[in-house]
XYZ file of C-alpha atoms in Angstrom:
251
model
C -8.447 -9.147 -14.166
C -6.794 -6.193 -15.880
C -3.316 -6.496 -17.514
C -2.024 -4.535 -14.176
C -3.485 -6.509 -11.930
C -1.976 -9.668 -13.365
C 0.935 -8.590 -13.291
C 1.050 -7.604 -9.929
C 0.460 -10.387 -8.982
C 3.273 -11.820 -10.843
C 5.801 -9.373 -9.056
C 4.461 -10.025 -5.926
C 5.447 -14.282 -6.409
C 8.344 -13.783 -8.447
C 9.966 -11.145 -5.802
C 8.414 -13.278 -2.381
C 7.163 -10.151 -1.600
C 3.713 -12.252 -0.716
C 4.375 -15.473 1.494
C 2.789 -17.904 3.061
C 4.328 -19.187 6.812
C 2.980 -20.699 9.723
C 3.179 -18.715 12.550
C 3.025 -15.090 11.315
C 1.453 -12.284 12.897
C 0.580 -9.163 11.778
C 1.450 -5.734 13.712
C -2.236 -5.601 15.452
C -1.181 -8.742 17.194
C -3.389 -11.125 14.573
C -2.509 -14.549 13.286
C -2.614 -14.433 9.558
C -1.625 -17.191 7.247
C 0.479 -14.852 4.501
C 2.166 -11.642 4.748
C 2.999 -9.203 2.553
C 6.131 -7.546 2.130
C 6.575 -5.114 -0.355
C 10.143 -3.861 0.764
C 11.771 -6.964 -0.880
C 11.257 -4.903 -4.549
C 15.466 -3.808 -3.970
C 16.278 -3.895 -7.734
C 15.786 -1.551 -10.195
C 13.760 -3.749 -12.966
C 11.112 -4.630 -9.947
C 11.098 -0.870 -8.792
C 10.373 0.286 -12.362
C 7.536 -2.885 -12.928
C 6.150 -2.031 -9.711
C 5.774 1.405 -10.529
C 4.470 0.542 -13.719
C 1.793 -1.476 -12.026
C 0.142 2.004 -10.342
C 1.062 4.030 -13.188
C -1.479 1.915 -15.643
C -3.833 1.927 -12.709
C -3.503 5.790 -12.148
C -3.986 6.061 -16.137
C -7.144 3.301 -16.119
C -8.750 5.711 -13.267
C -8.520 8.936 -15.003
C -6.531 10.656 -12.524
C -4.334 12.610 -15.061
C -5.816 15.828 -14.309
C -6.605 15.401 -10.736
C -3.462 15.024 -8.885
C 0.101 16.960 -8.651
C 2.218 14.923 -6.197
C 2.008 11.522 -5.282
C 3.057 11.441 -1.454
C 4.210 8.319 0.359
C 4.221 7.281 3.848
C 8.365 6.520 4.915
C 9.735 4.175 4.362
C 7.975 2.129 2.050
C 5.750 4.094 0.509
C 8.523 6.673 -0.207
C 9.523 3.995 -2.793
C 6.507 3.533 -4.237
C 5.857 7.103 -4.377
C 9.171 7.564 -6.547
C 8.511 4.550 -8.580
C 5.301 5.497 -9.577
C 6.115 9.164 -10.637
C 9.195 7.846 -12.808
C 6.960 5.084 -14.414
C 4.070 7.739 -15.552
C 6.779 9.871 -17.003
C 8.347 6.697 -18.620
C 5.319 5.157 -20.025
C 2.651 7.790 -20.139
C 4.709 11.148 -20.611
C 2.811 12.641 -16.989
C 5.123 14.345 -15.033
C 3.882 14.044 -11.439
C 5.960 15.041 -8.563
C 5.974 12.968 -5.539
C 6.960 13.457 -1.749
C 7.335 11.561 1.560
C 7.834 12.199 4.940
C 10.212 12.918 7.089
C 11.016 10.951 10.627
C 12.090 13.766 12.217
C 11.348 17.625 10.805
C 14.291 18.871 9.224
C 15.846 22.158 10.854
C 18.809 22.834 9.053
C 19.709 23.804 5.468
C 17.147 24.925 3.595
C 14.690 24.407 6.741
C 16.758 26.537 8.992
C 14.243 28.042 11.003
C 11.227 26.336 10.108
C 10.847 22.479 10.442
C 10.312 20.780 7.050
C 7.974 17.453 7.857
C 7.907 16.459 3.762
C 11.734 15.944 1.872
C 10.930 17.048 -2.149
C 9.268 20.566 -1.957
C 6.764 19.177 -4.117
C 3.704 19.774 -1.897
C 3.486 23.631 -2.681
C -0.159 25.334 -1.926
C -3.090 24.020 -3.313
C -1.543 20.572 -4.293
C -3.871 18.179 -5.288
C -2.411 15.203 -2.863
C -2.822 11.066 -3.831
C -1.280 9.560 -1.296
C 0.390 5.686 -1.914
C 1.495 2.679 0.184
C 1.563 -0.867 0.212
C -1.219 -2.305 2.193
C -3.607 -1.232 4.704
C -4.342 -3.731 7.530
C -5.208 -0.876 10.224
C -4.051 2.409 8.001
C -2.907 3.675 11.378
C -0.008 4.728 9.473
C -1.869 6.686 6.753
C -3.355 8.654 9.498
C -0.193 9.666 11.168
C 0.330 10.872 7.700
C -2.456 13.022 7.406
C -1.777 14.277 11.127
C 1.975 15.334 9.520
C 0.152 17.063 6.071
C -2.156 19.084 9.027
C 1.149 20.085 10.883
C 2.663 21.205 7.479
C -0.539 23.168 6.096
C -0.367 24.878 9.696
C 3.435 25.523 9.500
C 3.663 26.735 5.667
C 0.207 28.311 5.508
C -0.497 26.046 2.765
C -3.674 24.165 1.699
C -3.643 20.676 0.445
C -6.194 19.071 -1.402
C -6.472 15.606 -0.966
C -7.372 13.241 -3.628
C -7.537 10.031 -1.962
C -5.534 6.841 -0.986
C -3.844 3.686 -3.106
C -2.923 0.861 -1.868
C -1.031 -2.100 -3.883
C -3.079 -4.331 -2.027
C -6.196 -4.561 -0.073
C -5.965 -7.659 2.406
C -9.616 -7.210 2.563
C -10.031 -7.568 6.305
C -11.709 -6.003 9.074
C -9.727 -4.109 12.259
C -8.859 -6.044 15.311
C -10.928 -6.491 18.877
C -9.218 -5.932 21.898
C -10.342 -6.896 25.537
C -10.108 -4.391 28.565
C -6.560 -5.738 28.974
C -5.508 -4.405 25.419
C -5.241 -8.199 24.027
C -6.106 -9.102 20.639
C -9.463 -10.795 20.999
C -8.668 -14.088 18.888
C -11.428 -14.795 15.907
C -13.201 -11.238 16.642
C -13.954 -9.373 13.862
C -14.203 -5.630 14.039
C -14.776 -2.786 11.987
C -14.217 -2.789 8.278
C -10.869 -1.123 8.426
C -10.659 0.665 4.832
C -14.622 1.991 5.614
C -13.778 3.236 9.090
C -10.782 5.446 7.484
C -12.950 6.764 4.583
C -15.418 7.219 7.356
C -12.482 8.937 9.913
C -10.901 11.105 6.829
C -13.670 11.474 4.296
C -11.578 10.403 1.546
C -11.774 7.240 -0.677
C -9.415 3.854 -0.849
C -8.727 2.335 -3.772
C -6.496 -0.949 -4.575
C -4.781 -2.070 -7.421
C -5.852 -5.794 -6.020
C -7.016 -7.431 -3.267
C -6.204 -10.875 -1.981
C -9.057 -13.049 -2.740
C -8.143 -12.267 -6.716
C -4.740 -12.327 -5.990
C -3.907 -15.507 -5.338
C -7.294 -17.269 -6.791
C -5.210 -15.741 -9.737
C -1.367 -17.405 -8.688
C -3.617 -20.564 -7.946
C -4.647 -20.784 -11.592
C -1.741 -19.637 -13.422
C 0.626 -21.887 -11.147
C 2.980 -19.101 -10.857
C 5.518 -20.417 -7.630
C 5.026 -18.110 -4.571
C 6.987 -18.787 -1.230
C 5.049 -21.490 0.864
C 7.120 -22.029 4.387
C 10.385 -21.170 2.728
C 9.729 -23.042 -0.449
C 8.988 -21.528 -3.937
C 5.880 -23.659 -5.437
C 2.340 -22.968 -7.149
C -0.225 -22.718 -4.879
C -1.841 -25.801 -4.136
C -5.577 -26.186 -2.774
C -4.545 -26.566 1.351
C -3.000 -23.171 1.276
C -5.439 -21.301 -0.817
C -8.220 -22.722 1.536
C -5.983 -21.132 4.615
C -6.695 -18.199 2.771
C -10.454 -18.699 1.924
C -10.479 -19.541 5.984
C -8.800 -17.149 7.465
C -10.795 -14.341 5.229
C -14.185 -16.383 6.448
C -12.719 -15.077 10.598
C -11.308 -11.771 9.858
C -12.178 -10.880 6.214
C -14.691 -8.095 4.797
């Protein structure tokens, strides 16, 4: 693993950002042994590492010269977005601007008149576009982000050019299976979920990690992570709920 990947992984124990609980469920209606949540990074030292995690990936990729804003899904990824930008500035001396997106289009101030979908002004014509979040179990949300970039190109007369997606992590797994009822189909496994996007979009994923290395990594370095509430190393039963769970629904 690269020095950014361990320590992501690191941030993501030491902040409980990933658990592991009985019981959870993702938003697709899935069981699923561990969750990530990457809105628990409130301080500034974990901001700044965590930004400093997809700056030395950005900088390991050679995207210096192929991107002008980083833009972020709300709420989360308008985080990341921001902690990114300041970290390649910080560490790297590349200013990059970054963006995210409004809720609901602006009308007032500076917008008076128009409808602003994006908050920064960053995304000027002919931006070269890398857009950032935290995971992607269905990237349903990335989509209604690239449905908001169409309704800004439309309402500015603008032309983005997108370079691609990041995610922190890739859970590695495929979409869910519903019946004719709309139900979650229980140990189907559907589409691989990154493929059909790149597929959908035309554009490419990438991850900084994905969750087999992730905590095969935290198993061997012992590093505590939260198991049912508790802060401990992984032990072999719950890194096997992993291995199991990826056997049903992984990729």
């Amino acid at each position: 693993m690269k020095p950014y990947q361990e320590n992501l992984a690191r941030l993501l124990s030491e902040s409980g950002a990933l658990f592991f609980r009985q019981g959870l469920k993702l938003k697709d209606g899935r069981p699923t042994p561990y969750f990530f949540n990457l809105g628990v990074f409130r301080s500034g030292r974990l901001s700044l590492e965590l930004g400093r995690c997809f700056a030395a990936w950005f900088v390991d990729a050679g995207l210096k010269d192929q991107v002008d804003v980083i833009l972020g899904p709300s709420y989360k990824g308008s985080a990341l977005a921001q902690a990114m930008a300041i970290a390649l500035w910080s560490d790297h001396g590349i200013e990059i601007g970054f963006d995210y997106d409004r809720q609901i289009p602006k009308t007032h101030g500076e917008a008076s008149g128009q409808g602003a979908n994006f908050v920064t002004g960053a995304l000027v014509d002919g931006a070269r576009v890398l857009i950032i979040d935290d995971v992607g179990t269905s990237m349903a949300t990335k989509v209604e982000l690239l449905d908001k970039l169409a309704l800004e190109e439309a309402a500015r007369g603008a032309k983005y050019r997108l370079s691609g997606v990041v995610l922190a992590v890739d859970r590695e797994q495929t979409q869910a299976v519903y019946d004719a009822q709309g139900q979650v189909v229980a140990g189907a496994r559907g589409a691989d979920a990154l493929a059909a996007f790149s597929q959908k979009t035309g554009l490419g994923v990438w991850s900084l990690i994905g969750i087999r290395d992730c905590v095969e990594h935290l198993h061997q370095a012992g590093l505590p992570v939260l198991v049912e509430g508790q802060r401990r190393p992984l032990d072999d039963a719950v890194l096997a709920s992993v291995r199991d769970y990826l056997a049903v629904y992984g990729r």
